[in-house]
mmCIF file of C-alpha atoms and ligand atoms in Angstrom:
data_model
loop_
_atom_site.group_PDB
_atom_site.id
_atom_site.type_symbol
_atom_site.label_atom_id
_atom_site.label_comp_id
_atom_site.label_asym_id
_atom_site.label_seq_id
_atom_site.Cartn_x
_atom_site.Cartn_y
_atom_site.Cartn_z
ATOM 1 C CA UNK A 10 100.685 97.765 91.631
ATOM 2 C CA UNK A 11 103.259 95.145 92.035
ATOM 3 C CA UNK A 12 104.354 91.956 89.751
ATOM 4 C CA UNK A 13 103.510 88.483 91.436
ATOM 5 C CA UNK A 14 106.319 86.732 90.379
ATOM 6 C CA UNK A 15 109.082 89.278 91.524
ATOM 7 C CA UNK A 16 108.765 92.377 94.102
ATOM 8 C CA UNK A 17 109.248 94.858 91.773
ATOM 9 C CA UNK A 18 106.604 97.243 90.512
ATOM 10 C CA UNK A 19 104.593 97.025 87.085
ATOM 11 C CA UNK A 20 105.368 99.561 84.678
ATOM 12 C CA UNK A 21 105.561 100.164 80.785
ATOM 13 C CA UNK A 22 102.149 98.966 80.229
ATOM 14 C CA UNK A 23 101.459 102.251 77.809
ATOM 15 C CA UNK A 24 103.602 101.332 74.665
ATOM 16 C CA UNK A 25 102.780 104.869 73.888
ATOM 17 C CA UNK A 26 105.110 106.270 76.262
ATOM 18 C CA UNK A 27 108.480 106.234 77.891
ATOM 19 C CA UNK A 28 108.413 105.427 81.599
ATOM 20 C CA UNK A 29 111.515 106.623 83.911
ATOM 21 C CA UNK A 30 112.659 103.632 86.545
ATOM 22 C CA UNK A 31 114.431 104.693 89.584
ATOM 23 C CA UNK A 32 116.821 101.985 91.384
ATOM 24 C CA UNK A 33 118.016 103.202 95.110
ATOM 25 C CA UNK A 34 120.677 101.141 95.141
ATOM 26 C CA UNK A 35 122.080 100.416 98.773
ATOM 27 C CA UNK A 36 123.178 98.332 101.770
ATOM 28 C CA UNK A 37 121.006 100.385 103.768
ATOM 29 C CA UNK A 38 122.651 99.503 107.082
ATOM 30 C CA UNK A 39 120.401 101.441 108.380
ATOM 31 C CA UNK A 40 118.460 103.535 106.102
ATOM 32 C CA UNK A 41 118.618 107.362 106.893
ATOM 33 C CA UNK A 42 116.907 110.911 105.815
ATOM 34 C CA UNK A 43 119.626 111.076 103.808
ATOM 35 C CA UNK A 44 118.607 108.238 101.231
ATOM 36 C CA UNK A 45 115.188 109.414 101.103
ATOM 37 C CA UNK A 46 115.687 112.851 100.210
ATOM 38 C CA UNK A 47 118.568 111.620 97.804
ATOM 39 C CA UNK A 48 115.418 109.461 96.453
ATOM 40 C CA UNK A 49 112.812 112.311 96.237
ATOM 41 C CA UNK A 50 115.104 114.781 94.785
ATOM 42 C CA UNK A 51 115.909 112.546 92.074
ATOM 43 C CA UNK A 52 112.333 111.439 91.254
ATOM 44 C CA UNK A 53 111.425 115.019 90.925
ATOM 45 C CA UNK A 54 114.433 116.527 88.945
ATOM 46 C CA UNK A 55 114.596 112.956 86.871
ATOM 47 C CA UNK A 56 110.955 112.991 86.431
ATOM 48 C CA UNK A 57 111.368 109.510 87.231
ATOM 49 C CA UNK A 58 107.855 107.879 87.336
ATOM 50 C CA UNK A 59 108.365 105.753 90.582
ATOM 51 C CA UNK A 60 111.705 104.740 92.680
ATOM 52 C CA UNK A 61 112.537 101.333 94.305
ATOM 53 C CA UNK A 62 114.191 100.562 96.903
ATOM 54 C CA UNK A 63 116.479 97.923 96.250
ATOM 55 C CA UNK A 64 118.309 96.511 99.315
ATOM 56 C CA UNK A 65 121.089 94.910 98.622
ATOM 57 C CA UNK A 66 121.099 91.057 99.556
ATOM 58 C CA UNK A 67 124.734 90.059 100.509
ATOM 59 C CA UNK A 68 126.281 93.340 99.246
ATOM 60 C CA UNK A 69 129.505 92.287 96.496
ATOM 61 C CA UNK A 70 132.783 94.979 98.192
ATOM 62 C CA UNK A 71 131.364 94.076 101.831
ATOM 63 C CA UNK A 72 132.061 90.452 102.064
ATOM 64 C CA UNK A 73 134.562 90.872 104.808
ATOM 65 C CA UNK A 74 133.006 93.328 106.717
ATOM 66 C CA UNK A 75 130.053 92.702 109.749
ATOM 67 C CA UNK A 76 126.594 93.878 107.807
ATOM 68 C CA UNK A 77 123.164 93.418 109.330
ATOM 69 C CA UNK A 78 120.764 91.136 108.253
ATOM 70 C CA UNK A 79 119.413 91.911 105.043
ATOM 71 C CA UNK A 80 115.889 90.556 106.588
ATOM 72 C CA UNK A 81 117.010 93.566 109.161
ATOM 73 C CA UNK A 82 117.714 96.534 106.535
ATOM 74 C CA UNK A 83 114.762 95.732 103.904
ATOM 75 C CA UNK A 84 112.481 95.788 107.426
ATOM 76 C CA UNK A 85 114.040 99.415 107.592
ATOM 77 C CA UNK A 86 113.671 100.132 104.152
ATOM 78 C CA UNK A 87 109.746 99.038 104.067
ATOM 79 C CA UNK A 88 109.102 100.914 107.321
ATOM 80 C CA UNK A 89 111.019 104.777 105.903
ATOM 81 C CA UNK A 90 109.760 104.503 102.598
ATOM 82 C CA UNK A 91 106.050 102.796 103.628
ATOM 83 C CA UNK A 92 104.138 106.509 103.831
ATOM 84 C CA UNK A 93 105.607 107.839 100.085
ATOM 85 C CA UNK A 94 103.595 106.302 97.150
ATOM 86 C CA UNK A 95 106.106 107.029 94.773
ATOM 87 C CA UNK A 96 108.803 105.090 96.672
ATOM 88 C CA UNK A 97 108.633 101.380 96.126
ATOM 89 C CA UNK A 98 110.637 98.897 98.921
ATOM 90 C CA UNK A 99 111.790 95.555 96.666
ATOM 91 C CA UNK A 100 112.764 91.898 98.226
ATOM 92 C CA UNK A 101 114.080 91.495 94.378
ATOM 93 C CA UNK A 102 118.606 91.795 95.684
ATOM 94 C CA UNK A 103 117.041 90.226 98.945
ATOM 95 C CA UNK A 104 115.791 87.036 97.597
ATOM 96 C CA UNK A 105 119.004 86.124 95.355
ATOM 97 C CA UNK A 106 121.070 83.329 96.591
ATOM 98 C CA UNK A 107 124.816 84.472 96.267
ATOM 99 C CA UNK A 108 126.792 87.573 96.344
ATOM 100 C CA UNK A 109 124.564 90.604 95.184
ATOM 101 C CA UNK A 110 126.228 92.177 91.733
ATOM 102 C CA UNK A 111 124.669 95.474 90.466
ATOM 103 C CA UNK A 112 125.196 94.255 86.957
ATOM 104 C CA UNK A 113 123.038 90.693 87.941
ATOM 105 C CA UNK A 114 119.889 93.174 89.280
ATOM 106 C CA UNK A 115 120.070 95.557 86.211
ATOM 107 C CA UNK A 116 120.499 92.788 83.486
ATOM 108 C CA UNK A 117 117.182 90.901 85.374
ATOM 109 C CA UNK A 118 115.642 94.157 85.105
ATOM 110 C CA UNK A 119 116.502 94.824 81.456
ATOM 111 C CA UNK A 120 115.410 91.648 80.630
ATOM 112 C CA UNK A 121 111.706 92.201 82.590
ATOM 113 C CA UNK A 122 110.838 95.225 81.542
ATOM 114 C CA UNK A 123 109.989 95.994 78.040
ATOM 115 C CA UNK A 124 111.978 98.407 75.422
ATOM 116 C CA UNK A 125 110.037 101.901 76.854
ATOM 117 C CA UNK A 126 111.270 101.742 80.434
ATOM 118 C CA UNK A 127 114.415 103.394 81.239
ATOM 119 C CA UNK A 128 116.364 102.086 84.150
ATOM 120 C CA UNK A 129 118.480 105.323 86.585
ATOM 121 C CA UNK A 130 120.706 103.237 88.677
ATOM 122 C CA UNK A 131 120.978 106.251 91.819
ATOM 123 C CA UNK A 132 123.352 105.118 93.947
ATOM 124 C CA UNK A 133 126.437 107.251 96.318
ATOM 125 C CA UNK A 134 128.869 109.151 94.491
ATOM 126 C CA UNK A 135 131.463 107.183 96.046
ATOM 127 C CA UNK A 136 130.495 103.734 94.757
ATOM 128 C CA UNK A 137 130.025 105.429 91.486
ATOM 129 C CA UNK A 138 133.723 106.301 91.794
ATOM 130 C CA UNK A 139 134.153 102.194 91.770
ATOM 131 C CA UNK A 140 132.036 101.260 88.946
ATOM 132 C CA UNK A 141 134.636 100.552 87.098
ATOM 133 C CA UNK A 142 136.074 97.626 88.986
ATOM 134 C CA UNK A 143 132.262 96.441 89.348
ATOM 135 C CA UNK A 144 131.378 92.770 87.934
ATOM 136 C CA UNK A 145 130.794 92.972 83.840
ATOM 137 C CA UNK A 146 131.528 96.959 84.162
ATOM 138 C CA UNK A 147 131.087 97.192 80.197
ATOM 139 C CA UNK A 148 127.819 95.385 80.510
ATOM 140 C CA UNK A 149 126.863 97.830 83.264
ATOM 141 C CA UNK A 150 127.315 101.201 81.181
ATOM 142 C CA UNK A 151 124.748 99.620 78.070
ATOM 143 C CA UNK A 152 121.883 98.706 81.026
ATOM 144 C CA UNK A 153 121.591 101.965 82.600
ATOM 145 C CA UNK A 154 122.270 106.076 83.407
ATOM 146 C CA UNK A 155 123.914 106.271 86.581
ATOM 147 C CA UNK A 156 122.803 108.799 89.121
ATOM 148 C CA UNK A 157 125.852 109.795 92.160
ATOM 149 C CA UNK A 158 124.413 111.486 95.390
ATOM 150 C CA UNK A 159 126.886 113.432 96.579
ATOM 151 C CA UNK A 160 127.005 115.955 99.259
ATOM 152 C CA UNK A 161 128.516 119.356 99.004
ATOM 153 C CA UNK A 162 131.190 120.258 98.318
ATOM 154 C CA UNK A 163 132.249 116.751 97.480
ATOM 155 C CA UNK A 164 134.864 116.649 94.698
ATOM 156 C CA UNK A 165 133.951 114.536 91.653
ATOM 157 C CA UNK A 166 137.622 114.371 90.651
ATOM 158 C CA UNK A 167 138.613 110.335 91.382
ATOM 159 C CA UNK A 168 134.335 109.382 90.091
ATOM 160 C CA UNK A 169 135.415 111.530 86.477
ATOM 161 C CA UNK A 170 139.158 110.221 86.366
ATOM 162 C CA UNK A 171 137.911 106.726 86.960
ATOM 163 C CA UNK A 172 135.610 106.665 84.545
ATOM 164 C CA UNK A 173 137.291 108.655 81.880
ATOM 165 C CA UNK A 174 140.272 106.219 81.853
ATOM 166 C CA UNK A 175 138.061 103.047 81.589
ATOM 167 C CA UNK A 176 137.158 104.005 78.176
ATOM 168 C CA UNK A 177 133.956 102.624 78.699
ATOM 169 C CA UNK A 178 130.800 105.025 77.892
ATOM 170 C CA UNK A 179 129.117 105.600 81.018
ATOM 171 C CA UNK A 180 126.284 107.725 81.173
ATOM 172 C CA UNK A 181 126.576 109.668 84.609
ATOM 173 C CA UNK A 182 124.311 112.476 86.343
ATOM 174 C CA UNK A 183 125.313 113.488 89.620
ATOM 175 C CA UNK A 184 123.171 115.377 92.126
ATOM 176 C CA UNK A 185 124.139 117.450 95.392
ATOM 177 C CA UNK A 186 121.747 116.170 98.005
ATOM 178 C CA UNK A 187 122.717 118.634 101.054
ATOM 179 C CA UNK A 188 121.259 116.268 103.263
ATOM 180 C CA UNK A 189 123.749 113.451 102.395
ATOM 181 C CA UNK A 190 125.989 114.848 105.222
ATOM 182 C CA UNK A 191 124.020 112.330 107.059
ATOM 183 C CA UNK A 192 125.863 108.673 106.798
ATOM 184 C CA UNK A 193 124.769 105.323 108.111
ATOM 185 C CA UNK A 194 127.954 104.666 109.729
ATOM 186 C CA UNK A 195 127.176 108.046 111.422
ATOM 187 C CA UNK A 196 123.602 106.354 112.880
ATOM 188 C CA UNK A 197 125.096 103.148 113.980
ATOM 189 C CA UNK A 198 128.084 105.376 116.095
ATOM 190 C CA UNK A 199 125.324 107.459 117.511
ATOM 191 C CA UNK A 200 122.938 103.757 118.289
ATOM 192 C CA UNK A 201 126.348 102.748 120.337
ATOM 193 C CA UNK A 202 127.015 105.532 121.647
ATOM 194 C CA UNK A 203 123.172 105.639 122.962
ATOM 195 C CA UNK A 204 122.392 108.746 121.581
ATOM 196 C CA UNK A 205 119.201 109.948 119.584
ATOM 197 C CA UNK A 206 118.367 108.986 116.180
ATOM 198 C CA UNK A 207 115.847 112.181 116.495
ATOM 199 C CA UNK A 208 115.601 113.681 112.312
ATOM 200 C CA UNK A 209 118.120 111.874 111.260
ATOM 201 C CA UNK A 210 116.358 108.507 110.052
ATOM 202 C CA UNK A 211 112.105 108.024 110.842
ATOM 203 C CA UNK A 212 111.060 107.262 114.191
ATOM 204 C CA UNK A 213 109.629 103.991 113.072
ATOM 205 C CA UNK A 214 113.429 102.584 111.834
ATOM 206 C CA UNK A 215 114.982 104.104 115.209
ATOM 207 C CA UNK A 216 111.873 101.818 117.193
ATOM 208 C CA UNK A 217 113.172 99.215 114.778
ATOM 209 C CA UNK A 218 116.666 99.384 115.871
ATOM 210 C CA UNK A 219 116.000 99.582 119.526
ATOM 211 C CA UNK A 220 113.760 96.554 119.405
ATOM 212 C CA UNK A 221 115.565 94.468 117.442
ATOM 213 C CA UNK A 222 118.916 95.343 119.368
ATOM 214 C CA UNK A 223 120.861 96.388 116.269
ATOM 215 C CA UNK A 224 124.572 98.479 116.284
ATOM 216 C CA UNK A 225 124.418 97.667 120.244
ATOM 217 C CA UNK A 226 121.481 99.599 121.138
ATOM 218 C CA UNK A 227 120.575 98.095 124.385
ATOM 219 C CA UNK A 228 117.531 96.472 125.502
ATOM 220 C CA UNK A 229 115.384 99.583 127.404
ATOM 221 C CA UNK A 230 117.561 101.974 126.716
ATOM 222 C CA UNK A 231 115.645 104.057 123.946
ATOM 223 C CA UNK A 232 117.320 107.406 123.218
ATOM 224 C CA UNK A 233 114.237 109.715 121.970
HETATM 225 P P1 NAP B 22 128.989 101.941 100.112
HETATM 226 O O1 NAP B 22 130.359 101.635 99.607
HETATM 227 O O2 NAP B 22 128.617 101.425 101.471
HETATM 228 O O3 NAP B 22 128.688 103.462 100.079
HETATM 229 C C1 NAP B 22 129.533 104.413 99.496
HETATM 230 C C2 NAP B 22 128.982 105.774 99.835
HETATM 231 O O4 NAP B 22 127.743 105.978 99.132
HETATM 232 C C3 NAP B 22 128.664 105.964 101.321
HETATM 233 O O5 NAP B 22 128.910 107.309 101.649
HETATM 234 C C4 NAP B 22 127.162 105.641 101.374
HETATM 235 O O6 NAP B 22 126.532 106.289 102.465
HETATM 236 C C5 NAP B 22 126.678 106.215 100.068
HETATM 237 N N1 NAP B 22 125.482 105.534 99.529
HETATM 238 C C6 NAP B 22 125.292 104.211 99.325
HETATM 239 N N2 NAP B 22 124.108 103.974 98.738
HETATM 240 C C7 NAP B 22 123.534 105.204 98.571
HETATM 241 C C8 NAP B 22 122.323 105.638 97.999
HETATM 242 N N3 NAP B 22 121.463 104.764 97.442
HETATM 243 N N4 NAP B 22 122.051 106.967 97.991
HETATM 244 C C9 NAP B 22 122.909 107.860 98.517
HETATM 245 N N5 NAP B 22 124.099 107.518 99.068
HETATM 246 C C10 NAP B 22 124.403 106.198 99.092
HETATM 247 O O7 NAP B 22 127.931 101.443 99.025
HETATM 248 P P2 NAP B 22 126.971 100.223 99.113
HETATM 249 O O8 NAP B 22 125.761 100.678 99.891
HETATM 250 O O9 NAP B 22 127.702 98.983 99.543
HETATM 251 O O10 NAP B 22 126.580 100.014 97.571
HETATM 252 C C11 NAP B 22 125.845 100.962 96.873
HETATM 253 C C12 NAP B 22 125.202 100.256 95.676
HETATM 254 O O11 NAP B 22 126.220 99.866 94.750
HETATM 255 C C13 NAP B 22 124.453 98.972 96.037
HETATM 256 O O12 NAP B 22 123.334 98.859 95.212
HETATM 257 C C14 NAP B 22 125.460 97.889 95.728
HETATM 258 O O13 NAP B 22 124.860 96.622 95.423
HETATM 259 C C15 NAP B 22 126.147 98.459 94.521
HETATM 260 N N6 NAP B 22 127.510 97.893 94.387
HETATM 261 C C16 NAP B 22 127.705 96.935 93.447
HETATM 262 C C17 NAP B 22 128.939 96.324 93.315
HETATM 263 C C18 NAP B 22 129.130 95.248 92.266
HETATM 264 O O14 NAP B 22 128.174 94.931 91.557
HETATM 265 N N7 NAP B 22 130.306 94.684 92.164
HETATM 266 C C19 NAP B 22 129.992 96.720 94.162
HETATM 267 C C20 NAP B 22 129.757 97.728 95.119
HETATM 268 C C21 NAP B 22 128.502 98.306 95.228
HETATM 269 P P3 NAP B 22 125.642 105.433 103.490
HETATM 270 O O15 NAP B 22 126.602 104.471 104.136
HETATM 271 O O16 NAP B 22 125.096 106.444 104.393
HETATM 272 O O17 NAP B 22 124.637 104.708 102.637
#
């Protein structure tokens, strides 16, 4: 069930119980397998009690760099995560005017949801490496548990230095998603390139992409 007022989904209605709220934090540009296993793996070993999707609007360390539409990448979003009912695609970072800062969403969401729902930021293990320089970083370690997806083998040695010198008390979990090998920078090469998107992100994104023209996919081209 989701809130009128915002796109976010209602929970904490049981004051008799905690409730576990996962944020997929990402520019999605484009969404891949990658993020939604990342997503399922940490709803099951979190025993998180539902996951959204939260697209970043106009993303705050990519204000210089070319980044699709965020109309485009929630599209993408609602169409990989549409067929999981656990998995909940938001508007909320979409809808913001201005520049989209983590510590905005997760002080919004603080503010929303009542004292018995706990917020899991999940998020890359390399932006977690950058928390530190985030907007209100001190703010950002009271308001939730972070949660870095890395891939194997990936060494947590700059995210743990980083965060041990701020002297600020972040709480951190990290989990090795194997299928994080898989990057979106990797999809839109491979779009350009004009070669498949075949298990690497859902058919119905790759039809998305090729319609819409996006990362220079060209018009009747369609590499199945
Ligand atoms: P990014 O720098 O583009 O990504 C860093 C790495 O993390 C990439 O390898 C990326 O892979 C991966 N990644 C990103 N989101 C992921 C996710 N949800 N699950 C697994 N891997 C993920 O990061 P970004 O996408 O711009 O930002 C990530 C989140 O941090 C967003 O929610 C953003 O708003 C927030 N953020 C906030 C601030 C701030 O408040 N100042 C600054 C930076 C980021 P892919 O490219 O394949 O996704």
């Amino acid at each position: 069930m989701a809130d009128k007022r915002y796109d976010l989904p209602i929970l904490g209605t049981n004051p008799d119980r905690t409730y576990r709220l996962g944020i997929m934090g990402g520019t999605f540009d484009p969404i891949h397998n990658g993020h939604l296993v990342a997503a399922e793996q940490a709803y099951a070993d979190l025993d998180l009690d539902i996951v959204v999707f939260m697209t970043a609007g106009r993303p705050a360390f990519k204000q210089h760099k070319k980044v699709t539409s965020g109309e485009d990448r929630y599209a993408m979003t609602l169409l990989a995560t549409s067929d999981n009912p656990h998995f909940y695609p938001s508007r909320f970072e979409i809808d913001r005017a201005g520049i989209t800062y983590t510590s905005d969403t997760l002080r919004l969401l603080r503010d929303y949801y009542p004292d018995n729902v706990e917020i899991y930021f999940i998020t890359g293990a390399d932006a977690i490496a950058d928390i530190v320089t985030w907007n209100h970083s001190e703010d950002l370690a009271k308001l939730a548990t972070f949660v870095g997806a890395t891939r194997p083998g990936y060494n947590l040695d700059r995210a743990s230095r980083a965060i041990d010198d701020s002297g600020i008390d972040f709480n951190v979990i990290y989990l090795e998603i194997p299928a994080l090998a898989i990057s979106s920078s990797y999809l839109r090469s491979r779009v350009a390139k004009g070669q498949s998107l075949r298990y690497l992100t859902p058919d119905s994104v790759t039809g998305y992409i090729h319609k819409h023209q996006l990362y220079g996919a060209k018009a009747g081209k369609y590499a199945d």
